[in-house]
C-alpha positions in Angstrom: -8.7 -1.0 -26.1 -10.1 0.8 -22.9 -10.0 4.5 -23.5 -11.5 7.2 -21.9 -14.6 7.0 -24.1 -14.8 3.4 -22.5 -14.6 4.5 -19.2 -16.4 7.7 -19.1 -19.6 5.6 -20.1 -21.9 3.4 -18.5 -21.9 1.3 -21.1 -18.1 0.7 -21.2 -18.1 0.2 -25.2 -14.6 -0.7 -26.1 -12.4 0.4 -29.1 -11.8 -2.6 -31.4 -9.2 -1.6 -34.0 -8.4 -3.7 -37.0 -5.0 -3.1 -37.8 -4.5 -4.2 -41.2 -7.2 -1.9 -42.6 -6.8 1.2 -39.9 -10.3 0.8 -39.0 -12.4 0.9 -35.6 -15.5 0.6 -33.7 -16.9 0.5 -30.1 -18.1 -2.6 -28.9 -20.1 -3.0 -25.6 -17.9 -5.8 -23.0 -21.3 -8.3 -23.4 -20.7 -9.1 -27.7 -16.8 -9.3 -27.3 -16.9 -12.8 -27.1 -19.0 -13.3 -30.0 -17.0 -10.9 -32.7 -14.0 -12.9 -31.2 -15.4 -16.2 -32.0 -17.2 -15.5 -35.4 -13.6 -13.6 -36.6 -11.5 -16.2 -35.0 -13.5 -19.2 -37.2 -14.2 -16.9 -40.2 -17.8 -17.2 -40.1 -18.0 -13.3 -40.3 -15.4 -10.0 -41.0 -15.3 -6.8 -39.4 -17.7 -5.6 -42.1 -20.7 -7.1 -41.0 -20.5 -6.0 -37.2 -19.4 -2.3 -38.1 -22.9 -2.8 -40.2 -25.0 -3.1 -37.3 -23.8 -1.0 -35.0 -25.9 1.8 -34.1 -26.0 5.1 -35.3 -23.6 6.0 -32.7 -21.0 3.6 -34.0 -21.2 1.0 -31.3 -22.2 -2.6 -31.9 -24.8 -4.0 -29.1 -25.1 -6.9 -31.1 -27.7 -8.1 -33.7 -31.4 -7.3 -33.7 -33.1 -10.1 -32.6 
């Protein structure tokens, strides 16, 4: 979701909600694609991009 958090930052992180558990992060517009594709295959769960977001709760994507 696009909220005003997402467009009052430069970074545009947006709000990805998972509904079944009530639970949320920010995610910048670049990883989209990849949470989308590693949940869509289950190759991952929300659990282990929420672990490596930052300390501001928004996931840049891994360290490399």
């Amino acid at each position: 979701m696009a909220d005003k958090v997402t467009m009052d930052s430069p970074e545009m992180p947006f709000l990805v909600v998972y509904l079944e558990c009530a639970w949320g992060m920010r995610v910048v517009p670049r990883e989209l694609p990849a949470i989308h594709i590693n949940l869509s295959i289950g190759n991952m769960d929300f659990g282990e991009f929420e672990e490596s977001a930052d300390a501001d709760g928004v996931f840049r994507g891994f360290p490399r």
